[in-house]
């Protein structure tokens, strides 16, 4: 499986955005759970995939 940094970044950005919304509405535990889940998923993807840049080096 090959994954780009952009894809991984967008997944993490989405989780951070969702966690911030939870924090703004006082749902601290939900925010923590979202961030922990995102961390675990990113680590799993990183360990399973060869991550390559969007544009190959020249």
C-alpha atoms as one frame of an Amber mdcrd trajectory, in Angstrom:
protein
   0.000   0.000   0.000   1.324   3.425  -0.949   0.068   6.541   0.805   0.951
  10.158   0.223   1.801  12.605   2.956  -1.103  14.760   1.776  -3.647  12.031
   2.479  -2.270  11.380   5.960  -2.114  15.116   6.691  -5.736  15.618   5.632
  -6.894  12.763   7.877  -5.090  14.251  10.861  -6.312  17.766  10.073  -9.884
  16.511   9.999  -9.471  14.878  13.409  -7.912  18.024  14.911 -10.740  20.160
  13.514 -13.335  17.796  14.966 -11.540  17.737  18.331 -11.417  21.543  18.434
 -15.169  21.702  17.824 -15.660  19.331  20.743 -13.447  21.445  22.980 -15.331
  24.603  22.040 -18.587  22.967  23.096 -17.128  21.633  26.345 -16.875  17.977
  25.296 -13.322  17.432  26.514 -13.461  13.637  26.777 -14.789  13.381  23.210
 -11.957  15.604  21.970  -9.366  13.426  23.693 -10.924  10.269  22.251 -10.918
  11.738  18.738  -7.259  12.696  18.991  -6.220   9.342  20.446  -8.109   7.480
  17.703  -6.529   9.669  15.015  -3.084   9.059  16.477  -3.594   5.291  16.525
  -4.940   5.259  12.966  -2.082   7.416  11.665   0.484   5.197  13.353  -1.140
   2.066  11.913  -1.226   3.515   8.402   2.351   4.719   8.692   3.595   1.303
   9.808   1.698  -0.550   7.036   2.384   1.763   4.109   5.265   3.132   2.156
   4.659   6.866   2.346   5.774   8.838  -0.670   5.567  12.546  -1.434   2.846
  13.838  -3.756   5.445  14.853  -6.322   8.362  12.450  -6.767  11.801  13.996
  -6.287  13.587  14.913  -9.492
